[in-house]
Every structure is written in structure tokens, then in C-alpha cells.
GROMACS .gro file of C-alpha atoms in nm:
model
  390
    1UNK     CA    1  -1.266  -0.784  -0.857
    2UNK     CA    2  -1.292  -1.118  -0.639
    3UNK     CA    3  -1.107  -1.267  -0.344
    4UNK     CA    4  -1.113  -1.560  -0.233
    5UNK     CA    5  -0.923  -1.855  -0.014
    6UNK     CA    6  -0.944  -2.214   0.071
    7UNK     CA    7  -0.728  -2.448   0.326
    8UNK     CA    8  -0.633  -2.796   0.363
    9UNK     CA    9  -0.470  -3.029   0.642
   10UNK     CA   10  -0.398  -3.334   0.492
   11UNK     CA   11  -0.066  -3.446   0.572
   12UNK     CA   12   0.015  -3.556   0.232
   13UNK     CA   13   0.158  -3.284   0.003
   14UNK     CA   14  -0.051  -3.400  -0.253
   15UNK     CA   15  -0.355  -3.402  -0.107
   16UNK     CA   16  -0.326  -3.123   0.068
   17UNK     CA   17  -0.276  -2.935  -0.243
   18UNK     CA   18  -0.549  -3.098  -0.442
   19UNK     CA   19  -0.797  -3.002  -0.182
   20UNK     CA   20  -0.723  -2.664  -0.133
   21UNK     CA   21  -0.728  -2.589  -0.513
   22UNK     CA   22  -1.041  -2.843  -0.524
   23UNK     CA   23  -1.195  -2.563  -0.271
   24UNK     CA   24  -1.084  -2.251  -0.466
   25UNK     CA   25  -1.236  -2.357  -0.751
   26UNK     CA   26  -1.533  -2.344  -0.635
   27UNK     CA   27  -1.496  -1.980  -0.544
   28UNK     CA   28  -1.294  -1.855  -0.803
   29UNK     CA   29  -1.253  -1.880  -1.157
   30UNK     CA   30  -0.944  -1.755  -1.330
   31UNK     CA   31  -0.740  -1.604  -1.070
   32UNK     CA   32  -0.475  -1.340  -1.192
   33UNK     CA   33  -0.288  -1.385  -0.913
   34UNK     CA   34  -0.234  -1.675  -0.694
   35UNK     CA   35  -0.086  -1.670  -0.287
   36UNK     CA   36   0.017  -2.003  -0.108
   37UNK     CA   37   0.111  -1.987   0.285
   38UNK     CA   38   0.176  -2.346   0.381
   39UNK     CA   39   0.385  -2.525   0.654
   40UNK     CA   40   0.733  -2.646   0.640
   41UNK     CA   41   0.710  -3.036   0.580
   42UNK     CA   42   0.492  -3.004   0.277
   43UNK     CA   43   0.719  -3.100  -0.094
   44UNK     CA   44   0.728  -2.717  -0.195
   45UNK     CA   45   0.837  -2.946  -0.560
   46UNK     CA   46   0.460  -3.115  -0.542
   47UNK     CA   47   0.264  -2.797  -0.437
   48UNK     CA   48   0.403  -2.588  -0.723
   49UNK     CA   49   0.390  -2.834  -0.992
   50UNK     CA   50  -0.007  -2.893  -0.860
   51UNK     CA   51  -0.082  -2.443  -0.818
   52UNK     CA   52   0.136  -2.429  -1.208
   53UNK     CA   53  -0.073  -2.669  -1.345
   54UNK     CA   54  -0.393  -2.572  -1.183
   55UNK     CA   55  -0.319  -2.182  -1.234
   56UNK     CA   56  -0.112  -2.175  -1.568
   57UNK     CA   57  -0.175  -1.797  -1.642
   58UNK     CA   58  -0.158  -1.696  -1.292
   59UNK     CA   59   0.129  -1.537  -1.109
   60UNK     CA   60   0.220  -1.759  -0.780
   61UNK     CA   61   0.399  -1.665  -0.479
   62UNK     CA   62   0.452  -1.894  -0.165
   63UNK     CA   63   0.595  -1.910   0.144
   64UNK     CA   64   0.619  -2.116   0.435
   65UNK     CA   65   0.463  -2.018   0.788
   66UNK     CA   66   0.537  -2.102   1.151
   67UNK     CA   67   0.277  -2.389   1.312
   68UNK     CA   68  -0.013  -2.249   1.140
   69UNK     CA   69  -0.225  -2.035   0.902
   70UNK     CA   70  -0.494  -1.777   0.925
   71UNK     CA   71  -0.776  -1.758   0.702
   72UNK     CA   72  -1.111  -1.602   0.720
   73UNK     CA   73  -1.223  -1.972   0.831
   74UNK     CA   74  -1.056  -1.933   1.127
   75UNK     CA   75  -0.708  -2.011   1.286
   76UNK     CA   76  -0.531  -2.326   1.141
   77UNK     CA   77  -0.279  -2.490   1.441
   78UNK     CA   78  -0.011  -2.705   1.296
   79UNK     CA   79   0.003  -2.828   0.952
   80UNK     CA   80  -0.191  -2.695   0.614
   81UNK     CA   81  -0.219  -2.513   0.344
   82UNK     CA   82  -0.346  -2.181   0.219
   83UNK     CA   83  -0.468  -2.043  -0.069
   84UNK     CA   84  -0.551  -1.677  -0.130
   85UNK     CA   85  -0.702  -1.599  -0.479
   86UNK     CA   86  -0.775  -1.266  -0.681
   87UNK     CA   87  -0.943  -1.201  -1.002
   88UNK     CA   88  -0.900  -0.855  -1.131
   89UNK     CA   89  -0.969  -0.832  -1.498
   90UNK     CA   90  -0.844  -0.472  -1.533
   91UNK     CA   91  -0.606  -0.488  -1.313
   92UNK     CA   92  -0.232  -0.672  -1.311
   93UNK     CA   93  -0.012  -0.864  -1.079
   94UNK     CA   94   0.360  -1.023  -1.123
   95UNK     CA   95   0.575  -1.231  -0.906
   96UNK     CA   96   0.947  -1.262  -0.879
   97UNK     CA   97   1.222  -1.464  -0.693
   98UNK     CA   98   1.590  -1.405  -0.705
   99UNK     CA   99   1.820  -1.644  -0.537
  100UNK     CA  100   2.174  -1.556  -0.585
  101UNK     CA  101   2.535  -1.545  -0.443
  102UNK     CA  102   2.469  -1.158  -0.496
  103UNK     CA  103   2.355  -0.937  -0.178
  104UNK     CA  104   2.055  -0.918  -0.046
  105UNK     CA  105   2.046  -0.574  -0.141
  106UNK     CA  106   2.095  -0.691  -0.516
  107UNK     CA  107   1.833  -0.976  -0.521
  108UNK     CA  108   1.593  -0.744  -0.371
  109UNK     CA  109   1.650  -0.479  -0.675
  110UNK     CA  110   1.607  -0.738  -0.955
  111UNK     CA  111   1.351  -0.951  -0.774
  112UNK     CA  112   1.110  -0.615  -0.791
  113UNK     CA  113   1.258  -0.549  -1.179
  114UNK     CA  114   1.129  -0.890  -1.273
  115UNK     CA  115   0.807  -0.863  -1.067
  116UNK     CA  116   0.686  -0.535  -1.261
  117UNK     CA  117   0.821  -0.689  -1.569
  118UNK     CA  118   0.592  -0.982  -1.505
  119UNK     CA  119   0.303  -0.772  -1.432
  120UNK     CA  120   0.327  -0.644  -1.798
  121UNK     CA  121   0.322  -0.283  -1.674
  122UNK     CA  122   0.725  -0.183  -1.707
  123UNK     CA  123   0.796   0.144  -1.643
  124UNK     CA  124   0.481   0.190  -1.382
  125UNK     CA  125   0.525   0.200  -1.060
  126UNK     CA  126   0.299  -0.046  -0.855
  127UNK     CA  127   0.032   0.079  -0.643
  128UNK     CA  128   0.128  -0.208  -0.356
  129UNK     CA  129   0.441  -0.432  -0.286
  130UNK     CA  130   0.406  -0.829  -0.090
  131UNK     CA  131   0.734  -0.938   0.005
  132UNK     CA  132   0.826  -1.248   0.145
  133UNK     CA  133   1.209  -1.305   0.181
  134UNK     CA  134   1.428  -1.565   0.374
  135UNK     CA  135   1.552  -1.420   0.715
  136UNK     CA  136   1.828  -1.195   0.808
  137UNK     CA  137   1.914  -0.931   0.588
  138UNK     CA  138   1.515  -0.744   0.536
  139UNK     CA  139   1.655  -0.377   0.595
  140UNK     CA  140   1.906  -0.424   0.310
  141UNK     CA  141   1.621  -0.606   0.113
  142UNK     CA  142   1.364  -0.305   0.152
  143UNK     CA  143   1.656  -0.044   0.102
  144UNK     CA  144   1.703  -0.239  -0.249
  145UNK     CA  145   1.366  -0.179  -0.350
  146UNK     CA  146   1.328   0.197  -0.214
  147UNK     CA  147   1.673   0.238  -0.438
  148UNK     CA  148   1.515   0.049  -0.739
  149UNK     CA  149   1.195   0.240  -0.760
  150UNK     CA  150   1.336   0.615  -0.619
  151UNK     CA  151   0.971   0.680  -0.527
  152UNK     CA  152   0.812   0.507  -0.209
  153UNK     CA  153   0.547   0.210  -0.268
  154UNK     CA  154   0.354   0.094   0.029
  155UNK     CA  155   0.505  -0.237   0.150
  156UNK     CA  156   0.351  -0.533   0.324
  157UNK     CA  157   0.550  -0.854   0.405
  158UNK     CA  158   0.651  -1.113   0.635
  159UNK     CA  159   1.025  -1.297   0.630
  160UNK     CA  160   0.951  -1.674   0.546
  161UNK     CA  161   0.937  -1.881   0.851
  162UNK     CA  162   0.956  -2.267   0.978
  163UNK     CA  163   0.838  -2.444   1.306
  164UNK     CA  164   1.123  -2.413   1.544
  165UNK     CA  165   1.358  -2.184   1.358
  166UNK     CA  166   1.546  -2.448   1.259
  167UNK     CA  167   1.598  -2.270   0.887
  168UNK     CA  168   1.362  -2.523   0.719
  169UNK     CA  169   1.148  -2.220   0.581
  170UNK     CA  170   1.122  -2.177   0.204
  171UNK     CA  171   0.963  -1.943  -0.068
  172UNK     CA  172   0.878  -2.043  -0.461
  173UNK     CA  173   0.677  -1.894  -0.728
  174UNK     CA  174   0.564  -2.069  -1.066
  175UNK     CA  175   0.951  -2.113  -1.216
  176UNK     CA  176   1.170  -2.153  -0.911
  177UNK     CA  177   1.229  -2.250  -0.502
  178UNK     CA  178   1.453  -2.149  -0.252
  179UNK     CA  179   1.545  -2.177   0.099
  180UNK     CA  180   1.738  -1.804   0.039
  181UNK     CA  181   1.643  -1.578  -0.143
  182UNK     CA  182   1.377  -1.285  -0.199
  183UNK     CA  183   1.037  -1.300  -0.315
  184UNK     CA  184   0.794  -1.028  -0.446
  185UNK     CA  185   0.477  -0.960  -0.554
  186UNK     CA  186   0.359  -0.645  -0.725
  187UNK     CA  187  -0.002  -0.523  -0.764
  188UNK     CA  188  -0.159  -0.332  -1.033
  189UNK     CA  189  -0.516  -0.345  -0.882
  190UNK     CA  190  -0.858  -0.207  -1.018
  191UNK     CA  191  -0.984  -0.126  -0.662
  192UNK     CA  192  -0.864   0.104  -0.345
  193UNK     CA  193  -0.589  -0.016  -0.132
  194UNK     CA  194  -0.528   0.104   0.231
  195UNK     CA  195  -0.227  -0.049   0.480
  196UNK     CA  196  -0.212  -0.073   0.866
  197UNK     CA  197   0.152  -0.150   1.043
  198UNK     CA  198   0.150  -0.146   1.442
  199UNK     CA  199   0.329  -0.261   1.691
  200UNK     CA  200   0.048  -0.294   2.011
  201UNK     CA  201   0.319  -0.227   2.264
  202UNK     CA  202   0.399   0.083   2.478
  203UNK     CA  203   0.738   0.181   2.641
  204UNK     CA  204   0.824   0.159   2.965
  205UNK     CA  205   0.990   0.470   2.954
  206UNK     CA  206   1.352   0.261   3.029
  207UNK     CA  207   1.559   0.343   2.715
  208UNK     CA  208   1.959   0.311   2.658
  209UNK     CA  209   2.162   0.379   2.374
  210UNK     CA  210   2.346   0.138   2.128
  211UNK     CA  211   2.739   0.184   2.211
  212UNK     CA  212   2.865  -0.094   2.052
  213UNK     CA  213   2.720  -0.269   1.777
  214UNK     CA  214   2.813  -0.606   1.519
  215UNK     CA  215   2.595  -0.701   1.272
  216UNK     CA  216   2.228  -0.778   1.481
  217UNK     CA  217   2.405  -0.828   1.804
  218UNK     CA  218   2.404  -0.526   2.033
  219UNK     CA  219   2.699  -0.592   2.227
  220UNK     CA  220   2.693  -0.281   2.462
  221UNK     CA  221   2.405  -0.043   2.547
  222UNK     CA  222   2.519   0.250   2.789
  223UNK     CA  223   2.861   0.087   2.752
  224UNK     CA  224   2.798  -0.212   2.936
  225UNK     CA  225   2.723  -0.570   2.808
  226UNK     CA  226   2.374  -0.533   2.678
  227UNK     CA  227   2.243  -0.839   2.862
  228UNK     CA  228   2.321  -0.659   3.199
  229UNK     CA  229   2.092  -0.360   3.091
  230UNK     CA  230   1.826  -0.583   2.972
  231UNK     CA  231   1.838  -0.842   3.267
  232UNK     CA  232   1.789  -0.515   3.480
  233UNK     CA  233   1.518  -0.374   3.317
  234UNK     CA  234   1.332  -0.733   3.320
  235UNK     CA  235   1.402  -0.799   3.670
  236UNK     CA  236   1.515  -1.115   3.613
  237UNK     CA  237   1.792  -1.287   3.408
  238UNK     CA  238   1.748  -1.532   3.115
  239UNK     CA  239   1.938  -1.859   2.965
  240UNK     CA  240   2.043  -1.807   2.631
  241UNK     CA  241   1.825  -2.062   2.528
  242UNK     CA  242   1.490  -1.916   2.670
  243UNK     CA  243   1.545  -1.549   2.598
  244UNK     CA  244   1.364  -1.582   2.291
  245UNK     CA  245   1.010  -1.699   2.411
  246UNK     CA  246   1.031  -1.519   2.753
  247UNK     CA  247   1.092  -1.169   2.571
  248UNK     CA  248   0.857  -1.211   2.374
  249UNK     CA  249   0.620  -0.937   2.562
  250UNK     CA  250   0.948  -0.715   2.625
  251UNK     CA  251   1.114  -0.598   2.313
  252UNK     CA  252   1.342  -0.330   2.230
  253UNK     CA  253   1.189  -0.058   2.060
  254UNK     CA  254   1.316   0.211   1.825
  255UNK     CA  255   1.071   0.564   1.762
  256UNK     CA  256   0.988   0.536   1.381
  257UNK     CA  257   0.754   0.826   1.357
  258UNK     CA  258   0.510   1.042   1.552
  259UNK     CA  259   0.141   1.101   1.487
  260UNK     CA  260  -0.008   1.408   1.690
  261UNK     CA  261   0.307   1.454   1.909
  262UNK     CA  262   0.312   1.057   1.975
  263UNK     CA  263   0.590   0.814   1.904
  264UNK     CA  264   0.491   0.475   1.694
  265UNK     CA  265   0.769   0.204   1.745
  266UNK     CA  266   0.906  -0.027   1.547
  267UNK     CA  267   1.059  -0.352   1.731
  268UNK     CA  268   1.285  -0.544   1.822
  269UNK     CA  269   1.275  -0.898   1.923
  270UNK     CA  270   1.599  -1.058   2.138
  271UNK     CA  271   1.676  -1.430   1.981
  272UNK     CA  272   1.971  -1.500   2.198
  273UNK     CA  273   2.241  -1.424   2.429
  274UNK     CA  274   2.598  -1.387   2.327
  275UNK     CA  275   2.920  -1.559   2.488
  276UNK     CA  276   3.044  -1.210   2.590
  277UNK     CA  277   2.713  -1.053   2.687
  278UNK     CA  278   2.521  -0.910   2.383
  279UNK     CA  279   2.209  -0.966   2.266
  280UNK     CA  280   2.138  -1.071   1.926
  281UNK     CA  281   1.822  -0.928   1.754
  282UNK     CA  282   1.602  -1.058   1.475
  283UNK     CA  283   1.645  -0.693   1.319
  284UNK     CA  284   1.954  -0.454   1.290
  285UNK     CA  285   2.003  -0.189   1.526
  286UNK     CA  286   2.248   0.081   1.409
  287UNK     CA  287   2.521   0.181   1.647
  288UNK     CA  288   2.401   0.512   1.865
  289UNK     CA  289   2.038   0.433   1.813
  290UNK     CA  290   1.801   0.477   2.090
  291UNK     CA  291   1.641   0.180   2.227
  292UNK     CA  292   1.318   0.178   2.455
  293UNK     CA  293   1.187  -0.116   2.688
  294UNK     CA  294   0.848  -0.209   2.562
  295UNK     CA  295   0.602  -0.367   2.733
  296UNK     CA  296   0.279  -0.619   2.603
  297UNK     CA  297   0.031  -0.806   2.747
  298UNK     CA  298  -0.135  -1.110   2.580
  299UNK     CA  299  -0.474  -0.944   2.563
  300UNK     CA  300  -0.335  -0.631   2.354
  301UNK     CA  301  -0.175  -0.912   2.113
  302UNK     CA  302  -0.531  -1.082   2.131
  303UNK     CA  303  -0.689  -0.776   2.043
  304UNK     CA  304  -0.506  -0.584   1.816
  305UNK     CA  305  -0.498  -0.766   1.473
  306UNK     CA  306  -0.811  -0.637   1.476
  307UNK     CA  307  -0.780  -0.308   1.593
  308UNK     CA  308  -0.474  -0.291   1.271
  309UNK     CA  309  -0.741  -0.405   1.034
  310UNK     CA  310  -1.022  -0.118   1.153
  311UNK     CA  311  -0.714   0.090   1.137
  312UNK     CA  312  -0.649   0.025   0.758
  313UNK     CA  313  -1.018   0.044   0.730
  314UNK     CA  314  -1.004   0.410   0.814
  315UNK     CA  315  -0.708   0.477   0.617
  316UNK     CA  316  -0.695   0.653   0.290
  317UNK     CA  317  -1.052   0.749   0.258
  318UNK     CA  318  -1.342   0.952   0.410
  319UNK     CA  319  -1.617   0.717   0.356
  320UNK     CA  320  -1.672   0.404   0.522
  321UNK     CA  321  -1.457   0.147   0.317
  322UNK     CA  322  -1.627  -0.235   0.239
  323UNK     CA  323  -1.346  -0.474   0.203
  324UNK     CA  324  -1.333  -0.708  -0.083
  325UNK     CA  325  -1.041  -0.905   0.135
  326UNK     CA  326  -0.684  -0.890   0.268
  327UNK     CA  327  -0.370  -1.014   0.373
  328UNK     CA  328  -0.250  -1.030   0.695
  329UNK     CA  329   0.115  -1.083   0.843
  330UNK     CA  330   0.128  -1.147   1.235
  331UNK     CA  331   0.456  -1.236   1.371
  332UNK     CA  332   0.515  -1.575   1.490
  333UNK     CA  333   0.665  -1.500   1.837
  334UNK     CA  334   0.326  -1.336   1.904
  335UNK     CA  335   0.119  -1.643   1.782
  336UNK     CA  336   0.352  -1.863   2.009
  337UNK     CA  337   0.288  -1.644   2.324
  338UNK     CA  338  -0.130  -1.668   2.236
  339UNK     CA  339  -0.170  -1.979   2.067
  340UNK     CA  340  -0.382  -2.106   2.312
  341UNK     CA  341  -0.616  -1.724   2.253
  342UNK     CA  342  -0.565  -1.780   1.820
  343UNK     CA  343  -0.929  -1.870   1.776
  344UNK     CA  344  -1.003  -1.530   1.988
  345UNK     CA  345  -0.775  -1.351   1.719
  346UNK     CA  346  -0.955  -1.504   1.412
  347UNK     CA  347  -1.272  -1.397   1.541
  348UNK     CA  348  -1.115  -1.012   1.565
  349UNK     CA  349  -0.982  -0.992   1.278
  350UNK     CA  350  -1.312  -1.158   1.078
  351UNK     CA  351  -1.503  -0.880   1.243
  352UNK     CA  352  -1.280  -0.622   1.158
  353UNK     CA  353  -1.288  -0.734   0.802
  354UNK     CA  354  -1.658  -0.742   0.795
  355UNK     CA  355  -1.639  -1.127   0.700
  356UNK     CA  356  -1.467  -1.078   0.343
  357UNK     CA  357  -1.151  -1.347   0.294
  358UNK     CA  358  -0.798  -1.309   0.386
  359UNK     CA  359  -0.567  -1.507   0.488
  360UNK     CA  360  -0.267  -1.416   0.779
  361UNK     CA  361   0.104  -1.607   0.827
  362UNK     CA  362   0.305  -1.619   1.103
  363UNK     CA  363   0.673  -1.489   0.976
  364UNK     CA  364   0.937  -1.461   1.131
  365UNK     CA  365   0.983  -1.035   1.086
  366UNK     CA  366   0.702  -0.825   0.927
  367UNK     CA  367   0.752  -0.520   0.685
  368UNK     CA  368   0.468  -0.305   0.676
  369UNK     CA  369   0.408   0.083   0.609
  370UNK     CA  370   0.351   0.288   0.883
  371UNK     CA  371   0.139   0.612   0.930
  372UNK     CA  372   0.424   0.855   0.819
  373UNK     CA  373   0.483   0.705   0.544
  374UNK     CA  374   0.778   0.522   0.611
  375UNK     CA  375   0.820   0.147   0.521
  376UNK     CA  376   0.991  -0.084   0.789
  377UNK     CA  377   1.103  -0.396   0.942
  378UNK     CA  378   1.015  -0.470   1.293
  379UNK     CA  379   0.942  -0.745   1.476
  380UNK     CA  380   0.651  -0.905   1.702
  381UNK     CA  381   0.397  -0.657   1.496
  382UNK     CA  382   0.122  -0.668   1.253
  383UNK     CA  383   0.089  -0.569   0.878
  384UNK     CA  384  -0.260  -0.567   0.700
  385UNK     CA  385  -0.365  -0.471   0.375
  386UNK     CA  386  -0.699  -0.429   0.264
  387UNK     CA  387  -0.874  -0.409  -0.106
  388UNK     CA  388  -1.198  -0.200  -0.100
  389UNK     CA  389  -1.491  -0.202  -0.344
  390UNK     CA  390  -1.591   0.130  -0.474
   0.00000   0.00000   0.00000
């Protein structure tokens, strides 16, 4: 089994493209399966007809990132693309995208039907899900494939992203693009897999609970206008239109697990404030729920895509793993807060990986599995997979 990636930042679609596959080649022959993280102005039309052409037995699945890629060359500010490669001759892969007036919940279910059919292993379940969807809906998206598959399959993803949220993100495999839709990728590989899904903030100890609830906008925590409670535990208030960079270290967190008597958190992340008070989330909070004040710093979001990549390092096995490569989802309000520290990050996480390739976008909500088990959607966190030799 091989991994490998390649980048380019030409500006031209076409170029760009040509280059990067240009660079694989040279790496890689035959890929099974074939990963393309690129940024928003690129002709998603050009770069698939290009990766189809180049890769015509190879299942393809894409999707945009905010202001830059990761890869094991280092951090990538601004425009480019990324390639991440894998050759597993005993092992299978399939990709899927469903765009539909049906419910997220729906897509979700046949996108992951179509992905194992793909794979050529129906009726198996997969050993490791990718998924890449468009924003908004990415609880009823991972309850659609828990439902499918009845047993749990780890989960790594990241929700497709743009520049300035400005909904310009997209997603397309070999047959098909969207700007809405869901996206999968199974794995059938020949190798060990481990996962690592952490947050790198700690709680305050402030919590309230969710009184009043619509959709992803907590309207009332404690029964008062959310905002109030928020403002209060900040210390300051915030314009609507600022909210979502200057929370960026202070999230809301919900307890998704213990470990050893200790909570693990999955977040939060405030995009605005509403008309009549409420704060609207990039994640759904269910009415009741209890929500913590977290707290970061900018050297813990430095740090800690590495620490999540030892972590999946010592996950799953008593000897000392040696990573083939991996794939890497670190959420984009976190880049924006560091991107002046990204080249410190790189280094981390190449370190962490012992040098082997991966590549890492910057979504806009990550789905990951955590320690207990349970797979989630949070927010300003960090999802890793890794693929081991033997």
C-alpha cells in the first residue's frame, strides 16, 4: 500500500490541475483511490474532466477548502490544489455524491449505498468512512449513515468550505458536482486504520442550559436571550458581524463522552447574532442541552494537530504504529485565528506523522470519532486518520 500527494498554485484551473497530477505521477502509479482539496475559484468542470481522464479507474472525491491546504509539504495560504493518492491492490475504495431535493438525511443514506456499491464490496461494511458534505444539516447527514449501516463505522470528515462563507464551496466526484449535496468515501483498506477527534479546549466551568431552541439558533439559555448569557460570560459584547471571528477561542461546548472520569467536548462555534437576541451556531444544539463556556488559546490550536495525530498514533494498537499517511480535517475558524502560526502547525503535524504524506483542509465543521466510540459533529476541532504498515 502507497500514499502519496502533490500541490499546485497556479491560478489557472488548468494548470493547476496539470501540475499537481504532473507531480503525482511521479509518486504514484495507479491510484485506487483519488482525493482533491482545492480552493473555491478553481472550474471544479476543468479539474474533474483533467483527475477523470488522468485517473479513469480510480474513485475521486473533492472538495473545496477555506484560503488554503495542508500537505506534508507544508501549509499552502490562499489558492491551490491538492492531491492525495492511494494504491492498495488488495484493498477497495468507492465514492458517492447525492444531490437531491430529498433530505439531507436521505442523500446521506444513498450517498453511502452507492459508495459501498462502488467499492465492489456490497453487503460489507467498510472499515472507515470520509465525508465531505455542503453545510448545515451534518447531524442529520451522519444520523443517515448510522441508520443505513445499523452498526457504527469510524467517521472522518469536514463540511465543504469557501473563502469568506459566502456559499461558493463545492464537492464532485468522477460523474457529478454540486454546490449541495453529500459526498462519501468508503475504504476497504489492506492496512491498520486508527482515528483521533479532539477538541483542544477546556471549560471554563460557566455552563447554562438550552431553554429555547429553533433550528441552530439558541434563542434562550437560562431563559434569557442567549446573547446576554454569552456577552456575560465573555466580558464584553459583540456586533453581529464580528461574533464569528472574535469567538473563535470561546465556543459553546456540549460533554460527548468521558475517558477516566473526564469529559471530552464536542463544540460549538457562534456565526451570528439574531434580531431578537439568539445566537446562531454552525451545529444544532437540542433544546435542554447543557452548554459549557470553553476556553482556547492560539498556542493549544498551534500545538494540537499534532498532539491528535500522536493520539491516533497510539490508538488501536500496542506496538508502536509507522504511518504509511493520513488525512487531516482542521477547522477553518481555527486556521483563521493562527494563520499567521500555519507553518508552526505543518511542522507539528509532519513530526507527528513521522514525515509520511497527508494532506489537511480547512472545513467549515469536522466529523470525527471520538474515544467512546461515538461519531460527531463539532466545530473548531480536529479529525485525523492514519493508515499504518504492518
Amino acid at each position: 500500500m502507497d500514499i502519496a500527494t502533490s500541490f499546485s498554485a497556479f491560478h489557472s484551473s488548468d494548470q493547476a490541475i496539470s501540475d499537481a497530477i504532473r507531480k503525482l505521477d511521479m509518486k504514484i502509479a495507479n491510484p485506487k483511490l483519488v482525493l482533491v482539496y482545492l480552493s473555491e475559484h478553481y472550474d471544479e468542470n476543468i479539474v474533474r474532466a483533467r483527475i477523470t481522464d488522468a485517473y479513469p479507474e480510480s474513485q475521486v472525491l473533492a472538495c473545496t477548502s477555506c484560503q488554503g491546504i495542508m500537505t506534508d509539504a507544508g501549509y499552502k495560504r490562499g489558492e491551490g490544489i491538492a492531491l492525495w493518492a492511494l494504491c492498495d491492490y488488495n484493498g477497495a475504495y468507492g465514492s458517492a455524491i447525492v444531490s437531491s431535493n430529498q433530505t439531507p438525511y436521505d442523500m446521506a443514506r444513498q450517498a453511502v449505498l452507492q459508495a459501498i456499491e462502488n467499492s465492489g464490496r456490497p453487503g460489507e461494511l467498510p472499515a472507515l468512512i470520509l465525508l465531505h458534505a455542503t453545510p448545515g444539516a451534518e447531524e442529520e447527514v451522519l444520523k443517515g449513515i448510522e441508520d443505513e449501516l445499523t452498526v457504527p463505522v469510524p467517521i472522518i470528515g469536514g463540511s465543504a468550505a469557501d473563502d469568506y462563507v459566502k456559499g461558493n464551496w463545492k464537492l464532485f466526484n468522477q460523474h457529478q458536482t454540486t454546490q449541495n449535496g453529500v459526498g462519501i468515501c468508503v475504504f476497504y483498506p489492506s492496512c491498520e486504520v486508527s482515528f483521533s477527534f479532539h477538541s483542544g479546549y477546556a471549560s471554563t466551568g460557566k455552563y447554562a442550559f438550552a431553554t429555547k431552541v429553533e433550528g441552530r439558533e439558541v434563542v434562550e439559555l437560562n431563559g434569557r436571550p442567549a446573547s446576554e448569557i454569552y456577552f456575560n460570560w465573555l466580558g464584553k459584547s459583540l456586533a453581529s458581524s464580528e461574533i464569528m471571528r472574535k469567538s473563535s477561542l470561546n465556543p459553546l461546548g456540549r460533554v460527548a463522552g468521558q475517558v477516566h472520569d473526564l469529559p471530552y467536548f464536542k463544540l460549538s462555534h457562534p456565526c451570528k447574532v439574531t434580531d431578537r437576541g439568539g445566537i446562531e451556531l454552525f451545529a444544532t444544539v437540542e433544546q435542554g442541552e447543557k452548554l459549557y463556556f470553553m476556553e482556547g488559546t492560539e498556542e493549544r490550536l498551534v500545538s494540537r494537530a499534532g498532539r491528535v495525530i500522536e493520539s491516533a498514533n497510539e490508538i488501536g494498537s500496542s506496538k508502536e504504529m509507522d504511518p504509511i499517511g493520513g488525512i487531516a480535517i482542521y477547522c477553518a475558524g481555527c486556521m483563521l485565528q493562527v494563520q499567521e502560526k500555519m507553518n508552526d502547525v505543518a511542522k507539528y503535524i509532519n513530526k507527528a506523522m513521522h514525515e509520511a504524506p497527508f494532506v489537511c483542509a480547512f472545513t467549515f465543521g469536522e466529523q470525527g470519532q471520538f474515544t467512546g466510540g461515538e461519531n460527531a459533529h463539532g466545530n473548531l476541532m480536529i479529525s485525523a486518520v492514519l493508515f499504518h504498515r504492518d
